[in-house]
The first five atom37 places (N, CA, C, CB, O) and aatype in JSON, in Angstrom:
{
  "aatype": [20, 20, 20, 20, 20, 20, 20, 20, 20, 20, 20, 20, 20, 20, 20, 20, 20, 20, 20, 20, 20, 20, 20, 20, 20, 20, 20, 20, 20, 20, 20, 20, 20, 20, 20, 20, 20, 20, 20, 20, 20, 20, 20, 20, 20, 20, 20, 20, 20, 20, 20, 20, 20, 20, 20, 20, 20, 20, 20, 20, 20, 20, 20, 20, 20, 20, 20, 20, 20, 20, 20, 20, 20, 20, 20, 20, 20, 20, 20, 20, 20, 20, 20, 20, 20, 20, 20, 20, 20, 20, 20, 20, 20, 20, 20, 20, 20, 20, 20, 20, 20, 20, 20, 20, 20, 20, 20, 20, 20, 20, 20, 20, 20, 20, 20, 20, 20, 20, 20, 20, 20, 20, 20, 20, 20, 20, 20, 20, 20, 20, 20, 20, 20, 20, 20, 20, 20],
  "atom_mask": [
    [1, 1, 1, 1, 1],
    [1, 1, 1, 1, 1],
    [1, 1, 1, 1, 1],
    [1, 1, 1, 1, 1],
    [1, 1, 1, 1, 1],
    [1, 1, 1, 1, 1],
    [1, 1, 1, 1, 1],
    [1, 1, 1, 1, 1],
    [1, 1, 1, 1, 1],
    [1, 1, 1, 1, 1],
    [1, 1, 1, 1, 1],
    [1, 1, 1, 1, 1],
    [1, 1, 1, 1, 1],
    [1, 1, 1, 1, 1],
    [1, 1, 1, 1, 1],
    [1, 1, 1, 1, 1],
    [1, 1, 1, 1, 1],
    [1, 1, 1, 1, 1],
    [1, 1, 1, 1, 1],
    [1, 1, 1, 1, 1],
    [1, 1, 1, 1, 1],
    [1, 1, 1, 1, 1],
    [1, 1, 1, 1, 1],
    [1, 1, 1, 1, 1],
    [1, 1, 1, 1, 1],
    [1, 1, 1, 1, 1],
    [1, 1, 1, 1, 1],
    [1, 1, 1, 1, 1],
    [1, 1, 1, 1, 1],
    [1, 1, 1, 1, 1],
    [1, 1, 1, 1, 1],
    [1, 1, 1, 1, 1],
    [1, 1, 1, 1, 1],
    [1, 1, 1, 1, 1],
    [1, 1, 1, 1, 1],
    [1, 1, 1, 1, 1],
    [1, 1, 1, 1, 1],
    [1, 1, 1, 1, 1],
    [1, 1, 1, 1, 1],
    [1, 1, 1, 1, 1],
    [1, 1, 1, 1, 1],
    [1, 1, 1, 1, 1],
    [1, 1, 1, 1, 1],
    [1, 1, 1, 1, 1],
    [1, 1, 1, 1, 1],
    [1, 1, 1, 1, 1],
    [1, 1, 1, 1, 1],
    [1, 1, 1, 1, 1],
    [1, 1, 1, 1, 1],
    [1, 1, 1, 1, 1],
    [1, 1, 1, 1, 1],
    [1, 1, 1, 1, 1],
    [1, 1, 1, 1, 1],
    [1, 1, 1, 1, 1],
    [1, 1, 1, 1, 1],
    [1, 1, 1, 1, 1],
    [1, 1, 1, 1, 1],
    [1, 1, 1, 1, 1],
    [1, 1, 1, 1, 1],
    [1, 1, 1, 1, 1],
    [1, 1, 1, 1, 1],
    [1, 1, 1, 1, 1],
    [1, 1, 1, 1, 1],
    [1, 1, 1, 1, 1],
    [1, 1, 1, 1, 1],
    [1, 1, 1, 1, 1],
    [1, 1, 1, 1, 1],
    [1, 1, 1, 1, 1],
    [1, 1, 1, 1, 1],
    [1, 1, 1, 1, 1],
    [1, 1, 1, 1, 1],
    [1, 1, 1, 1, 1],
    [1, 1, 1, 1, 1],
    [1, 1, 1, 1, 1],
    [1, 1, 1, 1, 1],
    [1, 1, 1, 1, 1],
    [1, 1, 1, 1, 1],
    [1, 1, 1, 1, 1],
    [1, 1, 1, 1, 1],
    [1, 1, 1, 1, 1],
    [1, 1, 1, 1, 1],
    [1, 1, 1, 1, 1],
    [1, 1, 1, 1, 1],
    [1, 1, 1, 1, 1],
    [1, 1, 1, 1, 1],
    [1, 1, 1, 1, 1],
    [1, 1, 1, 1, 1],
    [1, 1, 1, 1, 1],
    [1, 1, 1, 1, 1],
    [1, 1, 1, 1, 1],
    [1, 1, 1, 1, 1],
    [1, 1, 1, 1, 1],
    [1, 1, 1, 1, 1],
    [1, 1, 1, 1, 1],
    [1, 1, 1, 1, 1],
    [1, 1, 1, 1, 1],
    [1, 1, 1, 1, 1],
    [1, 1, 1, 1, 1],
    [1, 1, 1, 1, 1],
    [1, 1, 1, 1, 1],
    [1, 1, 1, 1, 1],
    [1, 1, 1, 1, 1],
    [1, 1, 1, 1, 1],
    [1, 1, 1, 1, 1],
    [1, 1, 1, 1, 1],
    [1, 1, 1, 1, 1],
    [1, 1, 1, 1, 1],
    [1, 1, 1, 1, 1],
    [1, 1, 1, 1, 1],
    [1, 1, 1, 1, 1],
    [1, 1, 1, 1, 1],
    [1, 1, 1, 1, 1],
    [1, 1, 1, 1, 1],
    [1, 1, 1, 1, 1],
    [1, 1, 1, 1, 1],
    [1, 1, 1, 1, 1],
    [1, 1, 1, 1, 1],
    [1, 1, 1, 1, 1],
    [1, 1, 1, 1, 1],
    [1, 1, 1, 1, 1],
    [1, 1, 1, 1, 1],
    [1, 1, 1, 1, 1],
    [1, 1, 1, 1, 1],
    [1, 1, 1, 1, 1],
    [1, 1, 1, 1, 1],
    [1, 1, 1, 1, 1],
    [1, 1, 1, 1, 1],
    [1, 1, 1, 1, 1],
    [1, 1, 1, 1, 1],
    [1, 1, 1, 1, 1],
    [1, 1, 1, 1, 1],
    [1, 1, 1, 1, 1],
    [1, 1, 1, 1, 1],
    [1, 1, 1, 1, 1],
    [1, 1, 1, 1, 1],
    [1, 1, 1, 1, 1],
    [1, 1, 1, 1, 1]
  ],
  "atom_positions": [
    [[82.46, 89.75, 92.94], [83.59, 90.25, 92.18], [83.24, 90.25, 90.69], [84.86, 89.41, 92.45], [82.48, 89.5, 90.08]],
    [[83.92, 91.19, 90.3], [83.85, 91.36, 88.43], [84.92, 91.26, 88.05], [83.37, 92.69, 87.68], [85.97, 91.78, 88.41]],
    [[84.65, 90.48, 87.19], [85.79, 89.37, 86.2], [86.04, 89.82, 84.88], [85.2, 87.76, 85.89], [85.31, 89.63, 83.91]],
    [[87.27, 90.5, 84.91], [87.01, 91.15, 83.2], [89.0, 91.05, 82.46], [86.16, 93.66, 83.35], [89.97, 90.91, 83.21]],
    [[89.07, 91.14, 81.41], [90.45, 91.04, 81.05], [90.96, 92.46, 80.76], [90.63, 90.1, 79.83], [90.42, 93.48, 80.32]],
    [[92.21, 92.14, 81.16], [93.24, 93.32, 80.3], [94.67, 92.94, 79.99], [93.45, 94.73, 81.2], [95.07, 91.88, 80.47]],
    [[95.38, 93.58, 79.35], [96.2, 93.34, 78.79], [97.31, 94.41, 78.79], [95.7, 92.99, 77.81], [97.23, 95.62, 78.58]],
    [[98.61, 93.47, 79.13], [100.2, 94.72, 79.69], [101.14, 94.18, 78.96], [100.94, 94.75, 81.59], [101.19, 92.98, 78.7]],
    [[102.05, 95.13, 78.55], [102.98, 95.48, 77.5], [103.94, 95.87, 78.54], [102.54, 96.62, 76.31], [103.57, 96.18, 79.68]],
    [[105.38, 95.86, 78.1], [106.34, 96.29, 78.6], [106.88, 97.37, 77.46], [107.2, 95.15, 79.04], [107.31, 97.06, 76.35]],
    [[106.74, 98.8, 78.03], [107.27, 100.04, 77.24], [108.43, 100.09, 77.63], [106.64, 101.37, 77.41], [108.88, 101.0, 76.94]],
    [[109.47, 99.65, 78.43], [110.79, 99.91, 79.03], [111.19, 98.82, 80.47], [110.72, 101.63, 79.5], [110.47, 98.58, 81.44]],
    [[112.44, 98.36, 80.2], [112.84, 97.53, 81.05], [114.41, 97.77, 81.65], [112.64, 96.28, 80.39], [115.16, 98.34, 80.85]],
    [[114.97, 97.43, 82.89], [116.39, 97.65, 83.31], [116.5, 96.5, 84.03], [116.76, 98.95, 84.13], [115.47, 96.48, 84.71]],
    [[117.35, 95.23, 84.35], [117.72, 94.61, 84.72], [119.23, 94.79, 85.48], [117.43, 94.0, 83.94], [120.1, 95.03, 84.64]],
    [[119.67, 94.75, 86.64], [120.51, 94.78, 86.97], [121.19, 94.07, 88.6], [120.45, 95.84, 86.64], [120.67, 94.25, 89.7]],
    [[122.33, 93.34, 88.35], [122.35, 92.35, 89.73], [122.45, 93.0, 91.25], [123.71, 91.38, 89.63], [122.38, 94.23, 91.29]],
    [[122.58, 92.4, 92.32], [122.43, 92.8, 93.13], [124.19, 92.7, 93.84], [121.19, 92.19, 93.6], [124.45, 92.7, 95.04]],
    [[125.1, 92.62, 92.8], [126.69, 92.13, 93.12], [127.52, 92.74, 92.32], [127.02, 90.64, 92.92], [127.08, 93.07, 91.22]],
    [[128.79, 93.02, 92.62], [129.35, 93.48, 91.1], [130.04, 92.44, 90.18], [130.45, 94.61, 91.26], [131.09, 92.54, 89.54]],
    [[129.08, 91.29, 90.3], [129.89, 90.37, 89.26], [128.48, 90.17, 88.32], [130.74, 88.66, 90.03], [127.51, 90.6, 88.94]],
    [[128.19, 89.73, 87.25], [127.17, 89.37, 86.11], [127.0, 87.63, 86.61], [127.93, 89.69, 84.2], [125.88, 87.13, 86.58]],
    [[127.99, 86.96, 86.98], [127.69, 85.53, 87.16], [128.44, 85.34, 88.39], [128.11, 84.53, 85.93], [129.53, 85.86, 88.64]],
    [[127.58, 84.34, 89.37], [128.17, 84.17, 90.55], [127.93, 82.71, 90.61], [127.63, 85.04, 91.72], [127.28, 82.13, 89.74]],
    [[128.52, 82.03, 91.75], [128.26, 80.62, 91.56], [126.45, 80.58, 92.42], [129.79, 79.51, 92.47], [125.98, 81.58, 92.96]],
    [[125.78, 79.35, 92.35], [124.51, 79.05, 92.88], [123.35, 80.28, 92.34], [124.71, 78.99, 94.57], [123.51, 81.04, 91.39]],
    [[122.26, 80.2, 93.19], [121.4, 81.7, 92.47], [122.04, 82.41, 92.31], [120.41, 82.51, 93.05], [123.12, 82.36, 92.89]],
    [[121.68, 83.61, 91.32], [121.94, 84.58, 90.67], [120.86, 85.75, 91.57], [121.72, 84.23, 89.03], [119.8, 85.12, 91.52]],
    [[120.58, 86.87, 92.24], [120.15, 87.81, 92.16], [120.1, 88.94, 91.17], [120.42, 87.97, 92.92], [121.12, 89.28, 90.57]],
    [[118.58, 89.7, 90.92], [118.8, 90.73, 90.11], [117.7, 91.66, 91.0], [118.54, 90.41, 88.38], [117.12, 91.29, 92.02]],
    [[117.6, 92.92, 90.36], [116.52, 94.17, 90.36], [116.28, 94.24, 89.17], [116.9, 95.59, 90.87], [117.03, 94.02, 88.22]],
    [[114.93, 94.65, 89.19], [114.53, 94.28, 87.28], [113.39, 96.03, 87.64], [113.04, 91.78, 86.66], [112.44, 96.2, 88.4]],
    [[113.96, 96.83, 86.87], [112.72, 97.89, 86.86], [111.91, 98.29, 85.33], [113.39, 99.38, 87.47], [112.42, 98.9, 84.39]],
    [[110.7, 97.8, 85.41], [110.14, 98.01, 84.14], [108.92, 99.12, 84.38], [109.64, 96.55, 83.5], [108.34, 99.53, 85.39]],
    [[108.83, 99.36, 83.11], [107.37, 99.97, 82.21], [106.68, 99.52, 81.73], [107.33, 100.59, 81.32], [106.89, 98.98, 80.65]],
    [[105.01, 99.52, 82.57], [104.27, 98.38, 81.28], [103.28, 99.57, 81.17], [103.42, 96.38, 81.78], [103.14, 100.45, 82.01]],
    [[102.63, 99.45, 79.98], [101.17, 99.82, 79.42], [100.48, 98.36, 79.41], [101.18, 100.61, 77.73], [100.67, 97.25, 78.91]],
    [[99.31, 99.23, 80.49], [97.64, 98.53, 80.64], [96.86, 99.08, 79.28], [96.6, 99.24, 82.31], [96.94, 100.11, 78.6]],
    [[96.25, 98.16, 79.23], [94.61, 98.0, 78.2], [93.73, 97.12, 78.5], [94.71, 97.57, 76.69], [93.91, 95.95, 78.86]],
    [[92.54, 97.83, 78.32], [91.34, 96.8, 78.63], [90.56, 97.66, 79.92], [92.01, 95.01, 79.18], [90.33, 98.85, 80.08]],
    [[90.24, 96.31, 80.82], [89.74, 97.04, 81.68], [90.54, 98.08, 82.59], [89.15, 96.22, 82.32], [89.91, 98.99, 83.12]],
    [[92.17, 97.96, 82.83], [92.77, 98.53, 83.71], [93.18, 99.17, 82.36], [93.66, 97.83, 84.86], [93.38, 98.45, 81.37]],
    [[93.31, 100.75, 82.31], [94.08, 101.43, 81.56], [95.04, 102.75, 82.14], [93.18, 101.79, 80.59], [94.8, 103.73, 82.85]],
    [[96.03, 102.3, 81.57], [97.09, 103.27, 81.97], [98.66, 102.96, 82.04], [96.73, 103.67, 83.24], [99.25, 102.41, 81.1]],
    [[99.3, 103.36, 83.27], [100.82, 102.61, 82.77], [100.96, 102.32, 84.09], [102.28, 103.54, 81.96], [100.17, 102.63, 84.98]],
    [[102.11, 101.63, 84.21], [102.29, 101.14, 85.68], [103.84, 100.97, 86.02], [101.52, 99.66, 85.89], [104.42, 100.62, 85.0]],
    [[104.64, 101.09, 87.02], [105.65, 101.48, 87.2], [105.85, 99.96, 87.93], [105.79, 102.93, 87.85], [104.83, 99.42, 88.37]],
    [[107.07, 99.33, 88.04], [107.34, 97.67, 89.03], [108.75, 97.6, 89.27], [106.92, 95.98, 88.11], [109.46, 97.75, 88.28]],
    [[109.12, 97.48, 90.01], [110.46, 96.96, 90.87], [110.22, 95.57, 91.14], [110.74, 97.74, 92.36], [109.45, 95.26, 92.06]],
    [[110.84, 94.62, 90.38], [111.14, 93.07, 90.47], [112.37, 92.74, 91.42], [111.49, 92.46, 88.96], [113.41, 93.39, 91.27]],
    [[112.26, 91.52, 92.61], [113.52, 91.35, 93.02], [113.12, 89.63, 92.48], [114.0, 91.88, 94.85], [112.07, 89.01, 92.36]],
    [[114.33, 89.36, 92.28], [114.63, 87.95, 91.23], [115.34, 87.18, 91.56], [115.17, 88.07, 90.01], [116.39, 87.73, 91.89]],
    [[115.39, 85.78, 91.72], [116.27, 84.92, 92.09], [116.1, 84.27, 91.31], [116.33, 84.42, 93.15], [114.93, 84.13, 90.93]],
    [[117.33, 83.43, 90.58], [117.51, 82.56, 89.19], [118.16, 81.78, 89.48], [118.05, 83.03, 87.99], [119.29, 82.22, 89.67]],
    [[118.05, 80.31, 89.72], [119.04, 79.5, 89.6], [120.03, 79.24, 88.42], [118.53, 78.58, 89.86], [120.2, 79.99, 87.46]],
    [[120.56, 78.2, 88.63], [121.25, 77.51, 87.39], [120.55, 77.0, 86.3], [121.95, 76.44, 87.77], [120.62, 77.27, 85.1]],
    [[119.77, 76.13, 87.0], [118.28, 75.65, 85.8], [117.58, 76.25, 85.58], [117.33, 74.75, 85.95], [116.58, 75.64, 85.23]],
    [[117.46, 77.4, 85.57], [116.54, 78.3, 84.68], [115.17, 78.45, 85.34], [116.33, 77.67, 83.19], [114.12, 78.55, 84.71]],
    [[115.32, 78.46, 87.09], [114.31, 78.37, 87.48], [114.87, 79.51, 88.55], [113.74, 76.95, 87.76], [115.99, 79.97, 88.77]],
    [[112.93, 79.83, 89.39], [113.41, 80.76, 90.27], [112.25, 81.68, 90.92], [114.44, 81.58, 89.54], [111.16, 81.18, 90.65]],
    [[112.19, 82.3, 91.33], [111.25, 83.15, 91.87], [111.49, 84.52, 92.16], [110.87, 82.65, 92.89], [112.61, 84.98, 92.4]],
    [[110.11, 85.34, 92.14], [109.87, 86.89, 92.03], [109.15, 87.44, 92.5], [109.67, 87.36, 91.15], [107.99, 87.33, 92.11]],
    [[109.52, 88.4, 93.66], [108.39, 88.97, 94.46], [108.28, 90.76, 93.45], [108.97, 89.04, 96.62], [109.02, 91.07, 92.52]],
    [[107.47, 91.38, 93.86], [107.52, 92.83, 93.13], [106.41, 93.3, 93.82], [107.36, 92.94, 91.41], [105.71, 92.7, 94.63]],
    [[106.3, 94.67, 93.32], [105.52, 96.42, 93.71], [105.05, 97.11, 92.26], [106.97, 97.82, 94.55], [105.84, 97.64, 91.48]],
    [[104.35, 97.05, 92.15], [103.85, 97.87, 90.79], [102.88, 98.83, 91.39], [103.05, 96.88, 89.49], [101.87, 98.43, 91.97]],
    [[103.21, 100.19, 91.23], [102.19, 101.47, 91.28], [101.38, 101.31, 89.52], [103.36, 103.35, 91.55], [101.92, 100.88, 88.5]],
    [[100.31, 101.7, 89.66], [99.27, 101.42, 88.58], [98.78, 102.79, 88.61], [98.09, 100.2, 88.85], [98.22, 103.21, 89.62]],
    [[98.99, 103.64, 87.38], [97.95, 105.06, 87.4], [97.64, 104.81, 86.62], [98.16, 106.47, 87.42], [98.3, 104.07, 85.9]],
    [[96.37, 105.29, 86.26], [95.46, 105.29, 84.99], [93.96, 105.29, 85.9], [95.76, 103.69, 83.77], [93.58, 105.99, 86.85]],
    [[93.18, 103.88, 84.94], [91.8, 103.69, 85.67], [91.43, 102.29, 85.72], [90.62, 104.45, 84.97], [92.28, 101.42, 85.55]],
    [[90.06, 101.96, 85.98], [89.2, 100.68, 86.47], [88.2, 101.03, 85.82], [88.87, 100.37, 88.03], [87.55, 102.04, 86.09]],
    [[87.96, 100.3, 84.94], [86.15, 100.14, 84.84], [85.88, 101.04, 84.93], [85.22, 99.44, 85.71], [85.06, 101.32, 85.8]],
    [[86.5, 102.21, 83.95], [86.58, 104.08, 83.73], [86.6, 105.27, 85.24], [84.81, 104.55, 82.77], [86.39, 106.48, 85.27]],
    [[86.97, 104.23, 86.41], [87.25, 104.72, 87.61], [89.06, 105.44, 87.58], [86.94, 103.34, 88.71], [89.98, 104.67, 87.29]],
    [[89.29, 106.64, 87.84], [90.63, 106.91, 87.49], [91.47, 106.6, 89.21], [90.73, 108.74, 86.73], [90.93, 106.01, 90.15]],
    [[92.44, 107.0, 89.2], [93.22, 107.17, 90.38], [94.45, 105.85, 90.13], [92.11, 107.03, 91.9], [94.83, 105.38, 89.06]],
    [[94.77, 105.57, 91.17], [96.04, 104.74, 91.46], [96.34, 103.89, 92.46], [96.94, 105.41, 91.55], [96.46, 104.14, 93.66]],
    [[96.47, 102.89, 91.9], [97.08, 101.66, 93.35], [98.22, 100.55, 93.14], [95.72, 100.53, 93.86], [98.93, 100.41, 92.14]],
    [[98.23, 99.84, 94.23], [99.61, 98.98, 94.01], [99.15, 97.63, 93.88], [100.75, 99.05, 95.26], [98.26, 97.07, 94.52]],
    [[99.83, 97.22, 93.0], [99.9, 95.56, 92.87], [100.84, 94.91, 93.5], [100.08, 95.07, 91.57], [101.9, 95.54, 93.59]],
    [[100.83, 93.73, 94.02], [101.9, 92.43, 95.32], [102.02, 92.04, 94.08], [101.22, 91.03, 96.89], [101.04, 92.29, 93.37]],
    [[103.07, 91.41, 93.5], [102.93, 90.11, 92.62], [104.16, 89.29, 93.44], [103.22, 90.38, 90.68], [105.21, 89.72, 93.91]],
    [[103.58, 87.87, 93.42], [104.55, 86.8, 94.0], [104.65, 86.22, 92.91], [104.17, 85.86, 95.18], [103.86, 86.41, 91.99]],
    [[105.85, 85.24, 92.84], [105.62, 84.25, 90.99], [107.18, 83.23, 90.83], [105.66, 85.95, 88.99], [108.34, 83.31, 91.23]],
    [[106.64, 82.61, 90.29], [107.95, 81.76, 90.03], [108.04, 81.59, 88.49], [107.9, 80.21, 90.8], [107.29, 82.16, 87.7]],
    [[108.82, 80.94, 88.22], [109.2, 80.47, 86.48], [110.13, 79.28, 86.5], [110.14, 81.79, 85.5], [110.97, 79.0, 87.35]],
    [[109.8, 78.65, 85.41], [110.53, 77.53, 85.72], [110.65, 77.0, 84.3], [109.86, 76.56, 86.81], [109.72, 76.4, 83.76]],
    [[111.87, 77.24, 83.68], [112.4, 76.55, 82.23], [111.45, 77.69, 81.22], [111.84, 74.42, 81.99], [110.99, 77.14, 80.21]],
    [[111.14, 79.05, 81.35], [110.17, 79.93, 80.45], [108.93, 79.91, 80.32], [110.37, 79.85, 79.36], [108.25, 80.23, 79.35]],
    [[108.39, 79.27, 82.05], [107.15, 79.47, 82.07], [106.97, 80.06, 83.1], [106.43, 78.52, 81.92], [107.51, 79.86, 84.18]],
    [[106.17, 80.83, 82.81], [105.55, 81.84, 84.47], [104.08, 82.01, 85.01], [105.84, 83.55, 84.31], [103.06, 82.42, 84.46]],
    [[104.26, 81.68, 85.97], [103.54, 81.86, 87.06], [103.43, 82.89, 87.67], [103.78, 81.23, 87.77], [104.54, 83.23, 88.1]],
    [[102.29, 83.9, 88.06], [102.28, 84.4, 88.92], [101.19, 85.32, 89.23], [103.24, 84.74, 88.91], [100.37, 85.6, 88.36]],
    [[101.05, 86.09, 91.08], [99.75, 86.23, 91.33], [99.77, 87.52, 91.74], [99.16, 85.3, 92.21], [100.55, 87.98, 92.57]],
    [[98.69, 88.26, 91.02], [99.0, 89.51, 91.31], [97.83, 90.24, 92.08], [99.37, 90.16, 90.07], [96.73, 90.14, 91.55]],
    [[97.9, 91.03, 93.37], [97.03, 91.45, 94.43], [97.34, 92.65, 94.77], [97.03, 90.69, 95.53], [98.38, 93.11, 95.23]],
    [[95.86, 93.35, 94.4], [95.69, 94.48, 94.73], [96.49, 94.71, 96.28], [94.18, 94.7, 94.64], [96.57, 93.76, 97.06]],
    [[97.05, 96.04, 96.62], [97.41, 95.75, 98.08], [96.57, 96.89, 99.12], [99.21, 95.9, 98.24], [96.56, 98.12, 99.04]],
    [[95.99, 96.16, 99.94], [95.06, 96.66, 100.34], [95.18, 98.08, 100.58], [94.71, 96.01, 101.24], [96.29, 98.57, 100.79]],
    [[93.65, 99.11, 100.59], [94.24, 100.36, 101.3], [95.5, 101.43, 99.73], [95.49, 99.42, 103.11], [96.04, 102.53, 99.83]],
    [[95.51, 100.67, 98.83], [96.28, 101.42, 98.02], [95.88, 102.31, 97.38], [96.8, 100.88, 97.34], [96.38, 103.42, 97.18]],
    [[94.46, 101.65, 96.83], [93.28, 103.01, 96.3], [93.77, 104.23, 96.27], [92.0, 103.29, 97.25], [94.3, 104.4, 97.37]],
    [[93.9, 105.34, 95.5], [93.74, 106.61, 95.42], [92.28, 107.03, 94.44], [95.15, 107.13, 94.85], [91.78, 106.21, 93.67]],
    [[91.66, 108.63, 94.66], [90.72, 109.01, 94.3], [89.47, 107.97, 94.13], [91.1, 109.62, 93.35], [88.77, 107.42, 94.98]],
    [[89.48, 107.92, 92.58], [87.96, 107.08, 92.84], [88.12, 105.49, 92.58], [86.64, 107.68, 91.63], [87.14, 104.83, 92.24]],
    [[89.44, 104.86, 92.77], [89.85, 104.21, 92.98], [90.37, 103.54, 94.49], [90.28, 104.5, 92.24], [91.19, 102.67, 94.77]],
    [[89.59, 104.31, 95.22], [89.78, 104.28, 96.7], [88.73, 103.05, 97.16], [89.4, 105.89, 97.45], [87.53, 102.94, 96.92]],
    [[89.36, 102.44, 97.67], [88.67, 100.76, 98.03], [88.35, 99.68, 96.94], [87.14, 100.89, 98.7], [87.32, 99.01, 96.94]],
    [[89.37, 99.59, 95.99], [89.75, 98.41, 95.6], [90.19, 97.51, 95.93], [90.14, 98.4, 95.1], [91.35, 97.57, 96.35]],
    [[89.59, 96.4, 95.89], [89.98, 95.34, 96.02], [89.92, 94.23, 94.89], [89.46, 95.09, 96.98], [88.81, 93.93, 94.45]],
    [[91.53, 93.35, 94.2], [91.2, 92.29, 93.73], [92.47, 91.16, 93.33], [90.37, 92.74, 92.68], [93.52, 91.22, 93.96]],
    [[92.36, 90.52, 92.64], [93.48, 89.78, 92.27], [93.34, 88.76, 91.03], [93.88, 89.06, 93.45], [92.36, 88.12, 90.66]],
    [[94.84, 88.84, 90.43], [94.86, 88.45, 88.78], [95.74, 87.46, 88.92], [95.38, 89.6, 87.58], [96.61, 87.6, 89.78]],
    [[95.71, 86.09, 88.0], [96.71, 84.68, 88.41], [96.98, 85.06, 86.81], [95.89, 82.67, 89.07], [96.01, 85.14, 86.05]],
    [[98.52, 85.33, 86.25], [99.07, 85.59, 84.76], [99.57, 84.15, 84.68], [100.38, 86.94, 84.51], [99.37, 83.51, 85.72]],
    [[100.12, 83.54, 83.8], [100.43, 82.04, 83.45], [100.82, 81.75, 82.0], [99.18, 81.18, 83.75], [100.12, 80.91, 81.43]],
    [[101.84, 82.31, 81.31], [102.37, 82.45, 80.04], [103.8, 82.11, 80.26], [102.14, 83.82, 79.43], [104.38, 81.91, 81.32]],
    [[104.42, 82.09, 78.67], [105.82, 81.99, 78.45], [106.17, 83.07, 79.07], [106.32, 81.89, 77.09], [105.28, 83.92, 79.14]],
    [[107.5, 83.41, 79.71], [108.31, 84.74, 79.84], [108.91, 84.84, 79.06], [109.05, 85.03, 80.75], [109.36, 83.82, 78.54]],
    [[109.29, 86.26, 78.52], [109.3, 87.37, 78.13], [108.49, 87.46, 76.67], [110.67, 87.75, 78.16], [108.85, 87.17, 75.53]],
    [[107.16, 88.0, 77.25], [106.21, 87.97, 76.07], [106.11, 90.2, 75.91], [104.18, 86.76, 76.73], [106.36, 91.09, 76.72]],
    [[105.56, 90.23, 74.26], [105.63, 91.54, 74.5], [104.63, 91.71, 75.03], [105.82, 92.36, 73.58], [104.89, 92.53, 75.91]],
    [[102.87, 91.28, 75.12], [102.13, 91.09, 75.8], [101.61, 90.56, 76.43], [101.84, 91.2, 75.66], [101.55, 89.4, 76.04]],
    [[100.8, 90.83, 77.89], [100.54, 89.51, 78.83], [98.87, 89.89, 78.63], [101.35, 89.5, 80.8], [98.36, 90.96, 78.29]],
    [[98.22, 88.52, 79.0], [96.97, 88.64, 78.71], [96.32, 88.74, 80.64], [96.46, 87.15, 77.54], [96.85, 87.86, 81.31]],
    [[95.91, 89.13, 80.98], [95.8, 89.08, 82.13], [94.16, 89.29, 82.89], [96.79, 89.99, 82.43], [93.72, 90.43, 83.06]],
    [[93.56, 88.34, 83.21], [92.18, 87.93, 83.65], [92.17, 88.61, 85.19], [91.95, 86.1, 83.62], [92.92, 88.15, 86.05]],
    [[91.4, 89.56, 85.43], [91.36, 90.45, 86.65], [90.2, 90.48, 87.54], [91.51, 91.75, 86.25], [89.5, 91.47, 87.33]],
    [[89.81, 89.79, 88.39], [88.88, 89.97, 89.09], [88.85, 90.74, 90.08], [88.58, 89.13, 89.36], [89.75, 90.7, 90.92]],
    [[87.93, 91.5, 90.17], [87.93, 93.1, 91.39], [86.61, 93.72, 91.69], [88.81, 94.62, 90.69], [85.65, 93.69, 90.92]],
    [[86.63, 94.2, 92.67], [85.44, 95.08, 93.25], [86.1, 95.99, 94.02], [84.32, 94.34, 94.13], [87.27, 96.01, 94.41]],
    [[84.94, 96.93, 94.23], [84.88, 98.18, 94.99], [84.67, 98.09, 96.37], [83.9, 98.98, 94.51], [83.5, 98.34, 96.62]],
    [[85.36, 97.81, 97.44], [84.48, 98.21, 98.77], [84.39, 99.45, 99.32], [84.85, 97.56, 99.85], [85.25, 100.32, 99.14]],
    [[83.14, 99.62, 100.15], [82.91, 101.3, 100.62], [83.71, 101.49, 101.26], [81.78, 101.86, 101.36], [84.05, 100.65, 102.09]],
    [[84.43, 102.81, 101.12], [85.19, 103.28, 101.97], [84.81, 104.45, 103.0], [86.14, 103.55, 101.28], [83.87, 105.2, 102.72]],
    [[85.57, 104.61, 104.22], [84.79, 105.46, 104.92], [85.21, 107.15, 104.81], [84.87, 104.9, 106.36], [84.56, 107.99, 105.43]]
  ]
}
């Protein structure tokens, strides 16, 4: 695997609950749909649907889907990122995996995965990416 950094910005964000109340008693549910811009080795923009659970203490967890167009290591095409993650008091965790088979064009048989680990809500995340190519048939 090749180990290289890049770096994502949020160009646009929507947060919105999964209830018609803003505060409910125990977790909180949301849908969170953002815009980030890639730099570095992954360049381009990437589209994510967050589902969110927040407790009372400021803790909680986040599964998501991010479509990624742009490129790799000047490879263009498009694929999806898994991210699983928790946070807990404004710190975040979380792991983000290529999902298999997502590859488009010459981005077809990627494989890899990135562990992010910063304050939340930063305007940029620094993000350490390890990935390779497998042959595809």
């Amino acid at each position: 695997m090749t180990q290289a950094n890049t770096t994502r910005s949020v160009k646009d964000w929507n947060r919105k609950t999964w209830h018609d109340k803003t505060e409910v008693p125990g977790t909180n549910l949301f849908r969170v749909e953002i815009l980030h811009r890639y730099e570095g080795v992954i360049e381009g923009e990437g589209s994510i649907q967050y589902l969110i659970a927040e407790n009372k203490n400021l803790t909680g967890s986040t599964i998501a889907l991010e479509k990624v167009t742009g490129s790799v290591d000047g490879r263009s095409g498009s694929f999806v990122f898994q991210q699983i993650g928790t946070f807990d008091h404004g710190k975040l965790k979380m792991t983000l995996t290529v999902l298999p088979g997502s590859g488009t064009d010459q981005l077809s048989g990627l494989c890899g995965q990135a562990t992010l680990e910063s304050e939340l809500h930063q305007e940029i995340y620094s993000i350490p990416f390890d990935y390779t190519f497998e042959k595809t048939k």
